[in-house]
Short mmCIF file of C-alpha atoms in Angstrom, two decimals:
data_model
loop_
_atom_site.label_atom_id
_atom_site.label_comp_id
_atom_site.label_asym_id
_atom_site.label_seq_id
_atom_site.Cartn_x
_atom_site.Cartn_y
_atom_site.Cartn_z
CA MET A 1 -141.68 73.03 -8.50
CA ASP A 2 -141.11 77.01 -8.93
CA ASP A 3 -143.74 79.37 -8.11
CA THR A 4 -144.92 79.71 -12.14
CA ALA A 5 -145.39 76.22 -11.85
CA THR A 6 -147.11 75.91 -8.92
CA ARG A 7 -149.60 78.78 -10.34
CA HIS A 8 -149.88 76.55 -13.29
CA THR A 9 -151.04 73.52 -11.64
CA GLU A 10 -153.44 75.50 -9.05
CA LYS A 11 -155.01 77.49 -12.59
CA MET A 12 -155.30 74.49 -14.70
CA LYS A 13 -157.01 72.43 -11.30
CA ARG A 14 -159.22 75.19 -11.03
CA ILE A 15 -160.54 75.40 -14.30
CA LYS A 16 -159.88 71.24 -14.53
CA ALA A 17 -162.55 71.37 -11.84
CA ALA A 18 -165.07 73.88 -13.36
CA ARG A 19 -164.51 72.10 -16.83
CA ASP A 20 -164.79 68.05 -15.43
CA LYS A 21 -168.32 70.04 -13.06
CA MET A 22 -169.61 71.37 -16.67
CA MET A 23 -168.78 68.25 -18.42
CA ALA A 24 -171.75 66.49 -16.08
CA SER A 25 -174.13 68.14 -16.34
CA LYS A 26 -174.37 67.78 -19.90
CA THR A 27 -175.64 63.96 -20.01
CA GLY A 28 -177.84 64.41 -23.05
CA GLU A 29 -177.31 62.37 -26.69
CA LYS A 30 -179.59 62.54 -29.56
CA GLY A 31 -179.07 63.13 -33.25
CA LEU A 32 -178.39 66.08 -34.20
CA ILE A 33 -179.58 68.44 -36.29
CA MET A 34 -176.17 69.94 -38.03
CA VAL A 35 -175.73 72.25 -40.31
CA HIS A 36 -172.27 73.54 -41.51
CA THR A 37 -172.55 77.38 -43.50
CA GLY A 38 -170.89 79.97 -44.32
CA PRO A 39 -168.66 81.41 -47.48
CA GLY A 40 -165.39 79.76 -45.94
CA LYS A 41 -163.41 76.40 -46.56
CA GLY A 42 -163.50 73.93 -44.14
CA LYS A 43 -168.25 72.42 -44.75
CA SER A 44 -167.68 69.45 -46.88
CA SER A 45 -164.84 68.44 -45.72
CA SER A 46 -165.42 68.88 -41.75
CA GLY A 47 -168.71 66.73 -42.84
CA PHE A 48 -167.12 64.46 -44.49
CA GLY A 49 -164.11 64.09 -41.38
CA MET A 50 -167.63 63.30 -39.69
CA VAL A 51 -167.10 60.27 -41.81
CA LEU A 52 -164.28 59.16 -40.86
CA ARG A 53 -164.97 58.96 -37.24
CA CYS A 54 -168.57 57.58 -36.85
CA ILE A 55 -166.62 55.25 -39.85
CA ALA A 56 -164.41 54.55 -36.36
CA HIS A 57 -166.95 53.53 -34.19
CA GLY A 58 -169.04 51.80 -36.25
CA MET A 59 -171.46 53.54 -37.13
CA PRO A 60 -172.58 52.86 -40.99
CA CYS A 61 -173.73 55.97 -43.16
CA ALA A 62 -174.84 58.20 -46.13
CA VAL A 63 -174.10 60.82 -47.97
CA VAL A 64 -176.07 62.35 -50.27
CA GLN A 65 -174.02 64.91 -52.56
CA PHE A 66 -176.67 67.40 -54.02
CA ILE A 67 -174.98 69.96 -56.52
CA LYS A 68 -171.35 69.05 -56.99
CA GLY A 69 -172.49 65.41 -58.61
CA GLY A 70 -170.46 66.45 -61.88
CA ARG A 71 -166.88 66.62 -60.73
CA ASP A 72 -165.16 63.56 -59.66
CA THR A 73 -163.95 64.55 -55.99
CA GLY A 74 -161.72 62.43 -53.30
CA GLU A 75 -163.52 61.42 -51.40
CA ARG A 76 -166.29 60.72 -53.34
CA GLU A 77 -163.14 58.05 -54.97
CA LEU A 78 -161.65 56.93 -51.73
CA LEU A 79 -165.64 56.28 -49.83
CA ARG A 80 -166.80 54.63 -52.37
CA THR A 81 -163.68 52.23 -53.06
CA ARG A 82 -162.23 52.64 -49.17
CA PHE A 83 -165.61 52.16 -47.63
CA ALA A 84 -168.30 50.72 -49.32
CA GLN A 85 -169.23 47.88 -46.57
CA GLU A 86 -168.91 51.13 -43.73
CA CYS A 87 -170.60 54.44 -46.11
CA ARG A 88 -173.68 54.36 -48.93
CA PHE A 89 -172.49 57.22 -51.16
CA PHE A 90 -175.08 58.69 -53.18
CA VAL A 91 -174.71 61.37 -56.19
CA SER A 92 -177.53 63.00 -57.21
CA GLY A 93 -176.95 66.52 -58.30
CA GLU A 94 -174.85 66.64 -61.95
CA GLY A 95 -172.88 69.81 -61.55
CA PHE A 96 -173.55 74.01 -60.18
CA THR A 97 -175.92 75.29 -60.92
CA TRP A 98 -174.25 77.46 -64.04
CA GLU A 99 -172.26 74.22 -65.61
CA THR A 100 -176.13 72.89 -65.39
CA GLN A 101 -178.08 75.57 -67.42
CA ASP A 102 -181.38 73.90 -67.03
CA ARG A 103 -183.15 74.68 -64.15
CA GLU A 104 -185.96 71.80 -64.80
CA ARG A 105 -183.13 68.81 -64.41
CA ASP A 106 -181.38 70.51 -61.46
CA ILE A 107 -184.99 70.51 -59.78
CA ALA A 108 -184.98 67.17 -60.52
CA ALA A 109 -181.95 65.80 -59.57
CA ALA A 110 -182.81 68.20 -55.54
CA GLN A 111 -185.41 66.11 -55.77
CA ASN A 112 -185.01 63.00 -56.67
CA GLY A 113 -181.67 63.00 -53.80
CA TRP A 114 -184.27 64.85 -51.39
CA ARG A 115 -185.73 61.62 -51.11
CA ILE A 116 -182.68 59.38 -51.27
CA ALA A 117 -182.43 61.08 -48.26
CA ARG A 118 -185.43 60.82 -46.31
CA GLU A 119 -184.99 56.97 -47.22
CA GLN A 120 -181.84 57.21 -45.92
CA ILE A 121 -182.07 59.32 -42.88
CA LEU A 122 -185.07 56.85 -42.13
CA ASP A 123 -183.12 53.26 -41.73
CA PRO A 124 -182.35 51.99 -38.76
CA GLN A 125 -178.87 51.08 -39.72
CA ILE A 126 -178.14 54.01 -40.57
CA ARG A 127 -176.31 56.23 -38.52
CA PHE A 128 -174.86 59.45 -39.20
CA VAL A 129 -176.04 61.22 -42.31
CA LEU A 130 -173.89 63.90 -44.61
CA LEU A 131 -176.36 65.81 -46.83
CA ASP A 132 -173.44 67.85 -48.27
CA GLU A 133 -174.88 70.62 -50.45
CA ILE A 134 -178.39 70.82 -49.66
CA ASN A 135 -178.24 73.95 -48.87
CA ILE A 136 -177.51 75.51 -52.45
CA ALA A 137 -180.52 73.33 -53.76
CA LEU A 138 -182.72 75.03 -50.94
CA ARG A 139 -181.80 78.11 -51.76
CA TYR A 140 -183.13 78.06 -54.91
CA ASP A 141 -186.53 76.63 -53.42
CA TYR A 142 -185.49 73.28 -55.80
CA LEU A 143 -186.57 71.49 -52.67
CA ASP A 144 -189.12 73.27 -49.82
CA VAL A 145 -187.58 74.12 -46.51
CA ALA A 146 -190.82 73.93 -44.55
CA GLU A 147 -191.01 70.14 -46.04
CA VAL A 148 -187.17 69.41 -44.78
CA VAL A 149 -187.32 71.26 -41.79
CA ASP A 150 -191.16 69.23 -41.25
CA PHE A 151 -189.13 65.85 -41.64
CA LEU A 152 -185.76 66.74 -39.18
CA LEU A 153 -187.77 67.65 -37.19
CA ASN A 154 -190.61 65.20 -36.58
CA GLU A 155 -189.88 62.17 -38.31
CA LYS A 156 -185.97 61.18 -38.15
CA PRO A 157 -185.27 59.08 -35.93
CA PRO A 158 -183.99 60.89 -32.18
CA MET A 159 -180.76 59.45 -32.04
CA THR A 160 -179.67 59.95 -37.06
CA HIS A 161 -177.47 62.62 -36.68
CA VAL A 162 -177.38 64.41 -40.09
CA CYS A 163 -175.38 67.30 -41.73
CA LEU A 164 -176.46 69.83 -43.61
CA THR A 165 -173.82 71.96 -46.04
CA GLY A 166 -173.66 74.09 -47.80
CA ARG A 167 -173.44 78.43 -48.18
CA ASN A 168 -176.70 80.58 -47.51
CA ALA A 169 -178.44 78.51 -44.83
CA LYS A 170 -182.21 79.38 -45.00
CA PRO A 171 -183.15 80.65 -41.46
CA GLU A 172 -185.71 77.84 -40.65
CA LEU A 173 -183.55 75.28 -41.43
CA VAL A 174 -180.25 77.38 -38.48
CA GLU A 175 -183.44 77.90 -35.99
CA ALA A 176 -184.38 74.05 -36.05
CA ALA A 177 -180.57 72.76 -36.30
CA ASP A 178 -178.69 71.75 -32.65
CA LEU A 179 -175.46 72.48 -34.10
CA VAL A 180 -175.09 75.24 -36.43
CA THR A 181 -171.00 76.32 -37.68
CA GLU A 182 -170.33 79.46 -39.83
CA MET A 183 -167.10 78.73 -41.95
CA SER A 184 -166.16 82.64 -42.72
CA LEU A 185 -163.72 83.48 -45.03
CA ILE A 186 -160.40 85.21 -43.47
CA LYS A 187 -158.46 85.18 -46.47
CA HIS A 188 -158.22 83.11 -49.40
CA PRO A 189 -155.81 81.21 -51.77
CA PHE A 190 -157.67 82.34 -55.36
CA ARG A 191 -157.26 86.35 -54.69
CA ALA A 192 -153.43 85.47 -54.77
CA GLY A 193 -153.97 83.69 -57.96
CA ILE A 194 -154.21 80.62 -56.73
CA LYS A 195 -155.94 77.85 -58.50
CA ALA A 196 -158.20 74.87 -56.38
CA GLN A 197 -155.47 72.15 -55.86
CA PRO A 198 -155.88 68.74 -55.20
CA GLY A 199 -156.44 67.11 -51.50
CA VAL A 200 -157.59 71.66 -50.48
CA GLU A 201 -160.80 71.65 -52.72
CA PHE A 202 -161.28 68.54 -54.26
CA MET B 1 -189.07 75.80 -72.73
CA ASP B 2 -191.43 77.99 -71.54
CA ASP B 3 -189.24 81.87 -70.55
CA THR B 4 -188.93 82.06 -67.16
CA ALA B 5 -185.88 78.54 -67.97
CA THR B 6 -185.28 80.95 -70.70
CA ARG B 7 -183.30 83.84 -68.32
CA HIS B 8 -183.07 80.76 -65.83
CA THR B 9 -181.02 79.39 -68.58
CA GLU B 10 -179.72 82.33 -70.24
CA LYS B 11 -178.57 83.46 -66.46
CA MET B 12 -176.39 80.50 -66.20
CA LYS B 13 -174.69 80.86 -69.38
CA ARG B 14 -173.49 84.74 -68.24
CA ILE B 15 -172.39 83.34 -64.78
CA LYS B 16 -170.78 80.68 -65.91
CA ALA B 17 -168.70 82.84 -68.72
CA ALA B 18 -167.78 85.03 -65.72
CA ARG B 19 -166.71 81.72 -63.23
CA ASP B 20 -165.05 80.14 -66.48
CA LYS B 21 -162.71 83.55 -67.29
CA MET B 22 -161.91 83.77 -62.55
CA MET B 23 -161.06 80.51 -62.93
CA ALA B 24 -158.91 80.57 -65.95
CA SER B 25 -156.73 83.08 -63.98
CA LYS B 26 -156.38 80.14 -61.20
CA THR B 27 -153.64 79.53 -62.73
CA GLY B 28 -150.75 79.12 -59.86
CA GLU B 29 -150.05 75.87 -57.83
CA LYS B 30 -148.32 76.55 -53.97
CA GLY B 31 -147.90 74.25 -51.05
CA LEU B 32 -150.42 76.84 -48.88
CA ILE B 33 -149.98 77.34 -45.19
CA MET B 34 -154.12 76.81 -43.94
CA VAL B 35 -155.40 78.15 -40.57
CA HIS B 36 -158.13 76.38 -39.81
CA THR B 37 -159.55 78.47 -36.03
CA GLY B 38 -162.21 80.34 -34.01
CA PRO B 39 -164.46 79.18 -31.69
CA GLY B 40 -166.99 76.77 -34.17
CA LYS B 41 -166.65 72.81 -34.92
CA GLY B 42 -165.75 71.39 -38.05
CA LYS B 43 -161.31 72.76 -37.57
CA SER B 44 -159.75 69.65 -37.00
CA SER B 45 -162.47 67.51 -38.22
CA SER B 46 -162.30 69.93 -41.55
CA GLY B 47 -158.28 68.57 -41.14
CA PHE B 48 -158.79 64.81 -40.76
CA GLY B 49 -161.54 65.75 -43.81
CA MET B 50 -158.02 66.93 -46.17
CA VAL B 51 -156.79 63.94 -44.94
CA LEU B 52 -159.29 62.35 -46.68
CA ARG B 53 -158.85 63.43 -49.62
CA CYS B 54 -155.32 63.85 -50.25
CA ILE B 55 -155.50 59.85 -49.59
CA ALA B 56 -157.89 59.95 -52.47
CA HIS B 57 -155.04 61.74 -54.52
CA GLY B 58 -151.76 59.35 -53.42
CA MET B 59 -150.61 61.73 -51.75
CA PRO B 60 -149.33 60.80 -48.29
CA CYS B 61 -149.92 62.54 -45.25
CA ALA B 62 -148.92 62.98 -41.65
CA VAL B 63 -150.98 64.37 -38.49
CA VAL B 64 -149.53 65.75 -35.49
CA GLN B 65 -151.90 65.95 -33.07
CA PHE B 66 -150.42 68.50 -29.92
CA ILE B 67 -153.41 68.79 -27.56
CA LYS B 68 -155.51 65.67 -27.79
CA GLY B 69 -153.84 63.47 -27.44
CA GLY B 70 -155.24 62.65 -24.26
CA ARG B 71 -158.09 61.12 -25.28
CA ASP B 72 -158.78 58.58 -28.28
CA THR B 73 -160.63 60.11 -31.51
CA GLY B 74 -161.96 57.39 -33.95
CA GLU B 75 -159.91 59.67 -36.73
CA ARG B 76 -156.68 57.82 -34.87
CA GLU B 77 -157.74 54.45 -34.98
CA LEU B 78 -159.00 54.87 -38.52
CA LEU B 79 -155.91 56.45 -39.95
CA ARG B 80 -152.80 53.98 -37.94
CA THR B 81 -155.71 50.68 -38.87
CA ARG B 82 -156.53 51.17 -42.71
CA PHE B 83 -154.01 54.23 -44.04
CA ALA B 84 -150.45 53.37 -42.08
CA GLN B 85 -149.09 53.25 -45.23
CA GLU B 86 -150.87 56.87 -46.71
CA CYS B 87 -151.01 58.28 -43.71
CA ARG B 88 -148.45 58.82 -40.43
CA PHE B 89 -150.01 59.45 -36.91
CA PHE B 90 -148.16 60.99 -34.04
CA VAL B 91 -149.30 62.08 -30.91
CA SER B 92 -147.02 64.83 -29.02
CA GLY B 93 -149.95 66.47 -26.53
CA GLU B 94 -151.03 63.64 -23.79
CA GLY B 95 -154.48 65.74 -23.18
CA PHE B 96 -156.10 69.31 -22.75
CA THR B 97 -153.28 71.66 -21.00
CA TRP B 98 -156.01 71.52 -18.04
CA GLU B 99 -155.98 67.69 -17.62
CA THR B 100 -152.14 67.87 -17.68
CA GLN B 101 -151.60 70.52 -15.22
CA ASP B 102 -147.87 70.18 -15.33
CA ARG B 103 -146.50 72.84 -17.81
CA GLU B 104 -142.94 71.25 -17.69
CA ARG B 105 -144.87 68.39 -19.10
CA ASP B 106 -146.64 70.20 -22.03
CA ILE B 107 -144.55 72.14 -23.29
CA ALA B 108 -141.79 69.61 -24.32
CA ALA B 109 -144.54 67.74 -25.71
CA ALA B 110 -145.59 70.77 -27.98
CA GLN B 111 -141.91 71.04 -28.70
CA ASN B 112 -141.31 67.09 -29.30
CA GLY B 113 -144.46 67.70 -32.13
CA TRP B 114 -142.93 70.82 -33.64
CA ARG B 115 -139.64 68.75 -33.79
CA ILE B 116 -142.09 66.09 -35.68
CA ALA B 117 -143.83 68.24 -37.53
CA ARG B 118 -140.64 70.42 -39.01
CA GLU B 119 -138.96 66.66 -39.80
CA GLN B 120 -142.47 65.56 -41.34
CA ILE B 121 -142.56 68.76 -43.34
CA LEU B 122 -139.01 68.75 -44.78
CA ASP B 123 -139.79 65.36 -45.47
CA PRO B 124 -139.82 65.07 -49.62
CA GLN B 125 -142.42 62.29 -49.71
CA ILE B 126 -144.55 63.76 -47.25
CA ARG B 127 -147.65 65.98 -49.56
CA PHE B 128 -150.23 67.42 -46.63
CA VAL B 129 -148.87 68.00 -42.86
CA LEU B 130 -151.97 68.32 -40.38
CA LEU B 131 -150.85 70.02 -37.23
CA ASP B 132 -153.85 69.64 -35.52
CA GLU B 133 -154.08 71.98 -32.43
CA ILE B 134 -151.21 73.44 -32.75
CA ASN B 135 -152.65 77.02 -31.83
CA ILE B 136 -152.94 76.10 -28.40
CA ALA B 137 -149.43 75.40 -28.58
CA LEU B 138 -148.85 78.63 -29.74
CA ARG B 139 -151.57 80.89 -27.53
CA TYR B 140 -149.96 78.98 -24.11
CA ASP B 141 -146.50 80.10 -25.82
CA TYR B 142 -145.20 76.69 -25.65
CA LEU B 143 -143.87 77.04 -29.17
CA ASP B 144 -142.03 80.18 -30.25
CA VAL B 145 -145.10 81.53 -32.63
CA ALA B 146 -142.31 83.31 -34.26
CA GLU B 147 -140.06 80.19 -35.02
CA VAL B 148 -142.64 78.25 -35.92
CA VAL B 149 -144.03 81.54 -39.24
CA ASP B 150 -139.91 81.66 -40.14
CA PHE B 151 -139.53 77.72 -41.08
CA LEU B 152 -143.56 77.98 -42.43
CA LEU B 153 -142.30 80.24 -44.99
CA ASN B 154 -138.22 80.04 -45.39
CA GLU B 155 -138.52 76.12 -44.90
CA LYS B 156 -141.37 74.43 -46.25
CA PRO B 157 -140.35 72.52 -49.28
CA PRO B 158 -142.53 74.95 -51.82
CA MET B 159 -145.97 72.05 -52.87
CA THR B 160 -146.42 71.06 -49.29
CA HIS B 161 -149.12 71.31 -47.76
CA VAL B 162 -149.51 72.30 -43.73
CA CYS B 163 -152.89 72.79 -42.07
CA LEU B 164 -152.16 74.56 -38.54
CA THR B 165 -155.81 73.91 -36.21
CA GLY B 166 -156.99 75.13 -33.25
CA ARG B 167 -158.57 78.08 -31.42
CA ASN B 168 -156.92 81.64 -30.57
CA ALA B 169 -154.81 81.80 -33.78
CA LYS B 170 -152.03 84.67 -33.37
CA PRO B 171 -152.04 87.18 -35.86
CA GLU B 172 -148.11 86.43 -37.51
CA LEU B 173 -149.72 83.34 -38.24
CA VAL B 174 -153.36 84.24 -40.42
CA GLU B 175 -150.82 86.57 -41.38
CA ALA B 176 -148.06 84.13 -43.18
CA ALA B 177 -151.09 81.93 -43.97
CA ASP B 178 -152.61 81.54 -47.71
CA LEU B 179 -155.89 80.11 -46.92
CA VAL B 180 -158.09 80.93 -43.32
CA THR B 181 -160.87 79.92 -42.50
CA GLU B 182 -162.51 81.33 -39.56
CA MET B 183 -165.14 78.43 -37.72
CA SER B 184 -167.84 80.57 -35.74
CA LEU B 185 -170.52 79.43 -33.51
CA ILE B 186 -173.67 79.90 -33.74
CA LYS B 187 -175.50 77.03 -32.20
CA HIS B 188 -173.53 74.49 -30.07
CA PRO B 189 -175.58 70.92 -28.54
CA PHE B 190 -173.56 72.19 -25.41
CA ARG B 191 -176.03 74.60 -24.24
CA ALA B 192 -178.77 71.92 -24.32
CA GLY B 193 -177.41 69.87 -21.43
CA ILE B 194 -176.09 67.84 -24.74
CA LYS B 195 -173.09 65.07 -24.37
CA ALA B 196 -169.54 65.21 -26.32
CA GLN B 197 -171.14 62.34 -28.64
CA PRO B 198 -169.05 59.58 -30.83
CA GLY B 199 -168.46 60.30 -34.69
CA VAL B 200 -169.75 64.47 -33.95
CA GLU B 201 -167.22 65.38 -31.21
CA PHE B 202 -164.46 62.66 -31.92
#
């Protein structure tokens, strides 16, 4: 090996040693409260990516969609047709709030979604629950954030993972969460006149 | 309806009108160059979430994993066993750079991955290509960013979507992309001593 290669190997050995030591200190296991928020793309799709991972590991899942119900999405179709055994799928919302234009109906749908969500989270068979777009329902106070946070912290089974998605996550939820990712928009094709396309957006 | 409900309905009608007008101006379709970067979680999992969406829409996919090859991941297992017809899966990397500790081997693996990636992108049957963790290979100059950007801009079929993931995306790639999302880490359970867990991290 030449000098560069030797230096690379030595450097990587040191990084590996430090990393192995760091990872050895991470021994805890815990059902996580995860939040995907921010204006960028990837909040729901990474939630569905985790559903895929859980199915692969034999961990039964449930998805509750709070807002996007009005539109047929690829992930819903695929999970319902191909993974009905591994993943339960519930739709509570009838579309975005500007589509329904009926606040009372939106509130009733959100409350119904939260009732289903609680049941699924409490079900000992279920290991991962995705609450897709619940942050929208929380933001408009269709759901009480204190009630949701209290339930997640005090009634969620300790090993069950819950992922909550949507823009504008409330500070109380961020505070309660174990893992929070903010998706930021650096560049978006809408600005160049490109419409929402299958596979990418839905 | 009481006053609050009426005001809500009126407000939502105005939002819907503005939104419909905005969406009507977005009529273009284009195969997108998408980049998921940043230190937060969700870069790969949202890429796999899009693979799920594409499969649902009957859009054949290909995945090339550049770095994570050393570890068995749930998504790889699931795609290989359940979606072998809909999604081709290639692994070029043998693990993180600090695991292999061999720069020449890493470079050869990255170059091989890029050769496969080009073939898949050029294949007219394939509609979506996920280049998972390619940004790591670009960052260490295992691949030439100018070559990658030139290929994506000038040789990629116009309707094929390509998603490139990994931290520290090079500025040249961000500049060339149609859609860039930065995943920021607001809070991570590693800090609380929690290890990487199945379903969530792999």
